[in-house]
Amino acid sequence: MSNSDAAGYDSFYQSLLGDFLGESEQLLVALNKHLLRLDEWVRSPSGQRQPSGAENLLSEMSHSIHSLMRLSNMLGLDEIEHFAEPIEAIFETARKNLPTLTGNAVELLFEAIDRLANLIDALKDSDVPAVEHASVTERMLQWLESAGVRQTPSDHADTERTLDRIESQVADVLDRMAPAPDTPTSASRPDISSSPKITDSDEGRDLCRTPPGAEPSVIARSGNDATSDTTEAPSGVAQPANDGADDCFADLIDEADMSSRFISIFIDETELALDQLTENLLNLEAGGAHDELKLLLVISHRIKGSAAAVGLNRAARLSHLMEDLLQDVVNVGKRLSADVTDAMLKCVDELRQYVEGLKQGTIPPDHFRELAAGLLQARQGTRATGPGSSEAQATRPAASPKDHPAARSMFEEPPAAAGPETTSQPAVPPAKEVSLIPVSEQLREKVIATAPIGLPVYAGVATFQPDLPLVSLKAELLYEKLSNLGDVSYFDPPPERFDTIEKLQCVQFGLATERPEQEITRTMKTSGVIGMVLEPLFYGPGDDARTSSDRGPAAASTASQGTASSKAVPPAASTPACSRDASPRPPSAKPTDASRPAGRAASKPTETLRVDIDRLDQLMNLAGQLVVSKARFTQISDRLRTIFGNKRSVLTLNNVLASLASIASFEDEVAGGQKLEAELGAICAQARRIQNQLEPMQREVEAFYQMHASVNELEEAVHQLERVADDIQKNVMDTRMVPIGPLFTRFHRVIRDITRASNKSIRLEIHGEKTELDKRMIDELGDPLIHMVRNSADHGIETPDQRVRAGKPAEGTITLDACHRGNNILIQITDDGKGLDPNHILAKALEQDLISSAEAERMTNSQIYQLIWKPGFSTAQKVTDFSGRGVGMDIVRSRVEALNGTVELDSTPKQGTTITIKLPLTLAILPSLMVDVGGDVFAMPMESVAEIVSVRSDEVATVHGTRATQVRGRVISIVHFDEVFQWNTNNSRPADRANDDLTLVIVGEGDEEIGLAVDRVIGEEDVVIKSMADNYKHVPGIAGASVLGDGRVSLILDLAAVIAMSARAASGATVPQMTPV
Amino acid sequence: MNEYRGENPVSAMKTRGSIPEGRQRETAESVQLVSFCLGQEEYGIEITKVQEIILLGDITRVPQTPDYIKGLINLRNMVIPIVDLRLRFGLPQEPPTDETRIMVVNVHGKTIGIIVDAVSEVLRIGKDQISPPPPTVVGLGREYLTGLVQLDHRLLILLDIDHLLTEEETTNLDVMDVLV
C-alpha cells in the first residue's frame, strides 16, 4: 500500500500513524543513544575497546532500525522504509566487519538518523517541506559499496529486504488480481506443484502466494523476527526464557516479572485493538471492503507486538496465529468465511478476558491452546480453498528453479536430481552465503528408515545463523522442542554429540507426530534459526517418498490432521538414535499450567488511556472556567454574608412594635376628658393600625433573616466547590505533566556535535530530569534550550588550552538543571566557561548601533549583560555552524516569554555563565495580580511582579524628565498606563482611587524595574488565559485576555513588553500612532 | 468588582433576528439575508455569516487598537473583539440605544462582533434581485459593497463582511509591525 492508498484508512490510519510516531520516537531515541555510545567506542583508543561492546550496540541499533522499517512498511511509509534500508545494512555490515567502522561511518550514521528523524517528523506536519535525503542515501550506498558488501548480499537482512519488496509487489499484484469474493472454490484447487514443501515461513501465509524467489525471505525473517521480538521487549525480558519455552503454548510461559507499567500499556492498547478487531470483523462479515482485512491484519500484528514487548508470550502467540490466519485470507483474496470470523471472534473474546484478568493483577489461565486449534483449522480451511491454481501460477515469476546453485552447494549432500525440492528450490541470490538447506534425498531416506509406524512423518532441516554462538545449545533446544512434539526418529547431529559441537550449519531431523505442520514450524522458530524447511513425507516407512511430491498443502493438511494411516508399515530397523528418541514423549510435554505462576499476586497495574492532547487542552480550559466560576461564587457568598451579617433591623422593628403597643395601651390607662379621650382614642387606633401593618412585615423580616442559616450553608457549599475546583484543576494539570528528562537527554547529541566540530572537550551534566512540565511547554522549550546550550558550548566554554591556562580542567562542563520552585519551574543552563565580557559586549553593541555611546557610559555590568537579549546581537568573533548569527538570544527570550516565563542571565567573567528560565507550572492558568487602573481591570502575571509599594506624592521626584521614586535605595521610575498605552475609547468606568498616595506595582528585574502606577490592587487571582489572537490579533503589551469572575473580560499584561514600551516612551520615541483607517 | 454590570451574553434572538435552523439553507436562486441599520442606511449580510445577535454588553477596551475596535467581550467564555461598524465606516459615533445590537459573525474562522444601530429582519431574496453597485456610489465602504437590493420601498446594501473585516485585519497587521 502506498501513501495515497493509505489515505483511505481514514481515522484509523491516523491513529496507527500516531502509534507509529510514538513508537518511532522511542526507537530514534534509542538509536541516538546507542550511536553516541558507539561514537565513544570508535573514538576510544583501539587497544582499549572491546569488540563485543560495539557488536552489541550495532545489533541493538540494527533491531531498532529494523522495527522501524517493519512499522513503516506496515503503514506503507515507503520513503522511510527505503531510507532505513541502507542504514540497517550499514549496521549489519559494521557488525560483521568491525574494522570498517570508522568515525566517518558513525558520522554518516548520525546524519542518516537525523534525516530519518526529519522524515518521521515530516509526517506529523504535512506543511513541512519534503525532507531531502537522497544525498545521504547516496553516501550510505557508497559507503556500503566501499565496504564491499553492496554487491554481496550475504547480509541476510539485505536479501530479506529485496525479497520483501518482491513479496509486497506480488501481494499487490495479487490484490489487484484478487478474484471476486465469491469465486467458486472449485476453481481454486491448490496447485500441487506450487508448494510441495511446507516451509517454515514465519507467517506461513506466504506459502500460497509467494513466488519461489520470495520464500527465503520469509524464512529468513522468521529467525529475525524471533530475535527482534525479544529484544524489543523492554526491561530486558529474559531471552532464554523465551527461547526455552517456545512449544506452541505447551510450555510457553508469560514473563513472570513484568513491569506493571508496561502491562498497563498493554492492557490499554490491547483493549482498544480488540474493540477495533471486533468491529472490523463484524463489518467484514456484513460485507465490508477488502481493505478492512488489512486493517485486521495490522491490528492483530499490533496486539502481537505489544504482547511480546511486555513478555506476554502466550497472548503474543495467539495473536500471531490470528495474524497468520488473516494473512492467508488476504493472500487468498477471499472474503472472510464464517469459520474464520468465528474463530477470530472467539480469540478476541478470550483475549479480552485475558486482559480483564491482567487488570485484576493476575495472569489468568487461558484457553489459547484450544483457540489456536480452531484458528489452525480455519486456516487450513482457507488454504484448502485457497489460491486458484491459475492465480498462483500467474503470479509466479518465471524464475528458473536452478537459478541459484549456491544454495545447493551449501548442502552437504548432492541434491536430488529431480523431485519436489527442485521446483521449490529457493531462489536465493547467487552469492548468498546463508541460505536454507533443503531436505536432501539422503535425509529423506534416513527418516523413512527410522520412522515409527502409523504417524505422519516429517523430514526437516533447520538452518542456523552463520557463526551463531552456542550453537550446540540451540541444537539441543531444538531437539527438546521436537521431542515435545512427537517422536524424533532422526536427529543430526546426534544428541550425544551436542557437547562437542562448535560449529553447526543446520540440524536435520525426522519427526513423527500428529501435530499439524504449522505447529512444528512455529515451535522451531527460535532465535538463531534463520529458517527451516519441513517436508511432510508420509504416514510411515514404506510409502513412496516420491508421492510426497504429489501432495500439495491439501495433502499436508490431511496428514497433519492426524488421520491414521492405513498404510501402517512394520517398523524399520531402528538406529541408536531412534531407539532412544522414539521413547514416549517426556512428561514435561504439558508443564504449562504447573510452571506458570497461577494467579500472580503482583501489584495491580494502573490502567492508562491515550488521550488526544487537544482534548486535554479543552479539559484544562474547562477546569480554568470552573476556577473562574468558583471565584464568582465566592464573591456572591461573601456579599450575601455581609447583607445578612447583622440583625439590627429585626431588633429595631421589634422595638418599634413594642412602642406602638405601649401607645395603643394608653387608651385603657388614661381616662379623662371626652375630647382628649377621643383624640387619644384616634391616636391609639392609628397606632394599632400601624402595629397591625407592621406585624406581617416583622414576620417577613424575620423569615428573611432566617435565611442567614441558608447563607451559611451556601458558604459551606461554595467552600466545597472551591476545593473540588482546585482539585480538578490540579489533577488536570497533573495529567499534562511529563518529565523533562527526554528533552534534556537530547542535548548529549548537541554537545557531541559541537565538541567534534570545535575541538573542545565538553561534558554535559543533567540534573532534575524527573522534573515534570506541561507537555506543551516541553514541546516549546526544545528550540530555546538548544540555542542556549549551543551558545554556552560555542561561546562560553574555552578551548582546552585556554582552560588549562586559566587553571581550569581541560574538560568544560555544561549543566542542565530543572527543579520546582513554588509555582514555578526553574531550568538552568550553567557553563564553567569564560563568562561574558562586558567590554566586549559593549563594543559590539555600539558597533551594531544597538545603543548610543552616551548610554554605554552609564550602563552597569548587569545592564550590559541584558544587551545580549537584543535582536541582532552577537558577540561571536566568527559565525560557526552552531551559533553566532545573532538570532538566538532574542528568540530565546521571546519564546520563553510566550510561555509566560522569564529568562535571566548571570555571568561571572572567567567563571562561567548561568541562564535561568523561570516558567509557570502550566500554560493555561496564570496566577496574576489583579489591579484596577482608571476603571480597567488588568491582570499582571505574578511571575513578573516584584513588589507592591505605596508612595506618598511628596516622595516622587523627577529624573531626566521622568517621574521616579526611591524604594529601599533603588530608584524606580514611575510609569502610568496612559503613558504606555493609547486608548481610543474613553473610559466608561470611574477611577477607583483610594487616596492621593500612589500605589506602584514594581515589575521587572534588576535594572529594568519600573513601577506601574495603579489605582487599586484588587488581589491575586488565577486567571485563565484566552488568546486574543484567536479572534483578533496580537496587541503589543497585552499577553491575552481572561474572563473575570463576573464574566467581564480583563486584559493580561505582557509586562516585558510594557517595560520595553515604557522605555521607548521615556526615551522620547513616541509610540506609533494608529494609522486611521 | 461587583460595581460592574455583567456582560449579557443572552441572545437577543427573540427579536426579529431570530434565525430558525432550517431556514439557513440557501438555494441557488435565493439567498437569505440579515438586514440591519446603520445611520440612515440599511445593510444586509448573508445569514450564513451571522452566528447570533446579542445585546450590547460590557466591552473591555483594548489599547493600541484603531478606534473602531471597541474592545473585547466574553461570549460564553470566548473572548471576541467588537468592531463598531459606524466608526469603521467613518460615521459619527452615537450613544447606544435600546435598538443597538452586536451581530456576532464568523469570518475566516474568526468570531467577531459588530455593533450595528439595529437589526431589522431576516429576509429571503432572489439572486436576480441583486443588482451590482452603481459606479457612482463612492465613499463609505464603497469597496465592501457587493450589490444593491431594491425592496418595495427601500434599498438594501449588501455588505461583503469577509472583505470588510479582513481588510481591517491586514491594516492592523501593518500597524502591529510598526509597533513591535
Short mmCIF file of N, CA and C in Angstrom, two decimals, chain A residues 889-958:
data_model
loop_
_atom_site.label_atom_id
_atom_site.label_comp_id
_atom_site.label_asym_id
_atom_site.label_seq_id
_atom_site.Cartn_x
_atom_site.Cartn_y
_atom_site.Cartn_z
N MET A 889 19.51 34.70 20.95
CA MET A 889 19.08 35.01 22.29
C MET A 889 17.76 35.77 22.35
N ASP A 890 17.53 36.63 21.38
CA ASP A 890 16.27 37.36 21.47
C ASP A 890 15.10 36.43 21.18
N ILE A 891 15.38 35.43 20.34
CA ILE A 891 14.32 34.45 20.08
C ILE A 891 14.07 33.62 21.32
N VAL A 892 15.17 33.25 21.96
CA VAL A 892 15.05 32.51 23.21
C VAL A 892 14.14 33.26 24.17
N ARG A 893 14.44 34.52 24.27
CA ARG A 893 13.69 35.31 25.23
C ARG A 893 12.22 35.40 24.84
N SER A 894 11.96 35.66 23.58
CA SER A 894 10.56 35.83 23.22
C SER A 894 9.81 34.51 23.34
N ARG A 895 10.51 33.40 23.04
CA ARG A 895 9.85 32.11 23.19
C ARG A 895 9.49 31.84 24.66
N VAL A 896 10.45 32.14 25.51
CA VAL A 896 10.20 31.88 26.93
C VAL A 896 9.09 32.80 27.43
N GLU A 897 9.11 34.01 26.96
CA GLU A 897 8.08 34.93 27.41
C GLU A 897 6.71 34.55 26.86
N ALA A 898 6.74 33.95 25.70
CA ALA A 898 5.46 33.47 25.15
C ALA A 898 4.86 32.39 26.05
N LEU A 899 5.72 31.75 26.81
CA LEU A 899 5.23 30.74 27.74
C LEU A 899 4.97 31.36 29.11
N ASN A 900 4.89 32.66 29.16
CA ASN A 900 4.70 33.39 30.41
C ASN A 900 5.85 33.17 31.37
N GLY A 901 6.98 32.91 30.83
CA GLY A 901 8.15 32.70 31.67
C GLY A 901 9.09 33.88 31.56
N THR A 902 10.13 33.82 32.37
CA THR A 902 11.15 34.84 32.26
C THR A 902 12.49 34.15 32.10
N VAL A 903 13.42 34.87 31.55
CA VAL A 903 14.75 34.30 31.43
C VAL A 903 15.75 35.32 31.94
N GLU A 904 16.68 34.83 32.75
CA GLU A 904 17.67 35.71 33.34
C GLU A 904 19.05 35.20 33.02
N LEU A 905 19.97 36.12 33.01
CA LEU A 905 21.32 35.72 32.72
C LEU A 905 22.25 36.27 33.79
N ASP A 906 23.12 35.44 34.25
CA ASP A 906 24.08 35.88 35.25
C ASP A 906 25.44 35.35 34.82
N SER A 907 26.41 36.20 34.90
CA SER A 907 27.70 35.76 34.41
C SER A 907 28.82 36.31 35.28
N THR A 908 29.81 35.53 35.51
CA THR A 908 31.00 35.98 36.21
C THR A 908 32.16 35.78 35.25
N PRO A 909 32.86 36.85 34.92
CA PRO A 909 33.97 36.67 33.99
C PRO A 909 34.92 35.59 34.48
N LYS A 910 35.36 34.79 33.59
CA LYS A 910 36.31 33.70 33.81
C LYS A 910 35.71 32.51 34.55
N GLN A 911 34.51 32.65 35.06
CA GLN A 911 33.98 31.52 35.81
C GLN A 911 32.77 30.89 35.17
N GLY A 912 32.15 31.61 34.32
CA GLY A 912 31.04 30.98 33.63
C GLY A 912 29.77 31.79 33.63
N THR A 913 28.79 31.23 33.03
CA THR A 913 27.52 31.91 32.82
C THR A 913 26.38 30.99 33.25
N THR A 914 25.40 31.59 33.86
CA THR A 914 24.21 30.81 34.20
C THR A 914 23.00 31.49 33.59
N ILE A 915 22.23 30.72 32.88
CA ILE A 915 20.98 31.25 32.34
C ILE A 915 19.86 30.53 33.07
N THR A 916 18.95 31.30 33.61
CA THR A 916 17.85 30.69 34.35
C THR A 916 16.54 31.00 33.67
N ILE A 917 15.83 29.97 33.37
CA ILE A 917 14.49 30.14 32.79
C ILE A 917 13.48 29.82 33.88
N LYS A 918 12.59 30.72 34.06
CA LYS A 918 11.57 30.52 35.08
C LYS A 918 10.23 30.41 34.36
N LEU A 919 9.55 29.31 34.60
CA LEU A 919 8.32 29.08 33.87
C LEU A 919 7.19 28.81 34.83
N PRO A 920 5.98 29.20 34.47
CA PRO A 920 4.85 28.81 35.31
C PRO A 920 4.60 27.32 35.14
N LEU A 921 3.89 26.74 36.09
CA LEU A 921 3.68 25.31 36.03
C LEU A 921 2.86 24.90 34.82
N THR A 922 2.01 25.76 34.44
CA THR A 922 1.16 25.39 33.32
C THR A 922 0.91 26.59 32.44
N LEU A 923 0.44 26.30 31.26
CA LEU A 923 0.26 27.38 30.30
C LEU A 923 -1.08 28.05 30.42
N ALA A 924 -2.08 27.26 30.78
CA ALA A 924 -3.44 27.77 30.62
C ALA A 924 -3.88 28.66 31.78
N ILE A 925 -3.32 28.42 32.95
CA ILE A 925 -3.76 29.18 34.10
C ILE A 925 -2.59 30.00 34.63
N LEU A 926 -2.86 31.23 34.87
CA LEU A 926 -1.78 32.13 35.21
C LEU A 926 -2.10 32.82 36.53
N PRO A 927 -1.32 32.59 37.54
CA PRO A 927 -1.53 33.33 38.78
C PRO A 927 -1.20 34.80 38.51
N SER A 928 -2.14 35.65 38.81
CA SER A 928 -1.95 37.05 38.44
C SER A 928 -2.34 37.98 39.57
N LEU A 929 -1.78 39.14 39.50
CA LEU A 929 -2.19 40.20 40.40
C LEU A 929 -3.19 41.05 39.64
N MET A 930 -4.39 41.17 40.22
CA MET A 930 -5.42 41.94 39.54
C MET A 930 -5.34 43.38 40.05
N VAL A 931 -5.28 44.32 39.11
CA VAL A 931 -5.22 45.72 39.52
C VAL A 931 -6.28 46.51 38.76
N ASP A 932 -6.66 47.59 39.37
CA ASP A 932 -7.64 48.47 38.77
C ASP A 932 -6.91 49.74 38.37
N VAL A 933 -6.95 50.06 37.11
CA VAL A 933 -6.33 51.30 36.64
C VAL A 933 -7.40 52.09 35.90
N GLY A 934 -7.81 53.16 36.49
CA GLY A 934 -8.81 54.01 35.86
C GLY A 934 -10.05 53.24 35.46
N GLY A 935 -10.40 52.25 36.27
CA GLY A 935 -11.61 51.51 35.97
C GLY A 935 -11.39 50.26 35.14
N ASP A 936 -10.25 50.20 34.48
CA ASP A 936 -9.94 48.97 33.75
C ASP A 936 -9.26 47.99 34.70
N VAL A 937 -9.65 46.75 34.56
CA VAL A 937 -9.01 45.73 35.40
C VAL A 937 -7.97 45.00 34.56
N PHE A 938 -6.78 44.97 35.07
CA PHE A 938 -5.71 44.28 34.37
C PHE A 938 -5.19 43.14 35.23
N ALA A 939 -4.73 42.11 34.54
CA ALA A 939 -4.07 41.01 35.24
C ALA A 939 -2.59 41.12 34.95
N MET A 940 -1.80 41.15 36.02
CA MET A 940 -0.35 41.16 35.83
C MET A 940 0.17 39.81 36.28
N PRO A 941 0.86 39.12 35.41
CA PRO A 941 1.40 37.82 35.82
C PRO A 941 2.26 37.96 37.07
N MET A 942 1.93 37.20 38.09
CA MET A 942 2.64 37.29 39.37
C MET A 942 4.13 37.07 39.16
N GLU A 943 4.40 36.25 38.17
CA GLU A 943 5.75 35.94 37.78
C GLU A 943 6.64 37.17 37.71
N SER A 944 6.10 38.22 37.15
CA SER A 944 6.94 39.39 36.90
C SER A 944 6.78 40.47 37.95
N VAL A 945 5.84 40.25 38.86
CA VAL A 945 5.62 41.29 39.86
C VAL A 945 6.64 41.13 40.98
N ALA A 946 7.40 42.18 41.23
CA ALA A 946 8.40 42.10 42.28
C ALA A 946 7.80 42.48 43.63
N GLU A 947 7.17 43.63 43.68
CA GLU A 947 6.53 44.03 44.92
C GLU A 947 5.52 45.14 44.66
N ILE A 948 4.74 45.39 45.71
CA ILE A 948 3.76 46.47 45.61
C ILE A 948 4.10 47.48 46.69
N VAL A 949 4.27 48.71 46.31
CA VAL A 949 4.59 49.72 47.32
C VAL A 949 3.62 50.90 47.19
N SER A 950 3.50 51.58 48.29
CA SER A 950 2.68 52.78 48.29
C SER A 950 3.61 53.94 48.57
N VAL A 951 3.60 54.94 47.71
CA VAL A 951 4.48 56.09 47.95
C VAL A 951 3.64 57.35 48.09
N ARG A 952 4.09 58.19 48.98
CA ARG A 952 3.39 59.47 49.14
C ARG A 952 3.78 60.36 47.98
N SER A 953 2.88 61.29 47.67
CA SER A 953 3.13 62.11 46.49
C SER A 953 4.40 62.95 46.64
N ASP A 954 4.77 63.26 47.91
CA ASP A 954 5.98 64.08 48.07
C ASP A 954 7.25 63.25 47.94
N GLU A 955 7.09 61.94 47.80
CA GLU A 955 8.28 61.10 47.62
C GLU A 955 8.65 60.94 46.14
N VAL A 956 7.83 61.55 45.29
CA VAL A 956 8.08 61.39 43.86
C VAL A 956 8.94 62.53 43.37
N ALA A 957 10.03 62.16 42.70
CA ALA A 957 10.93 63.20 42.17
C ALA A 957 10.97 63.04 40.66
N THR A 958 11.62 63.97 40.03
CA THR A 958 11.73 63.88 38.58
C THR A 958 13.18 63.67 38.18
#
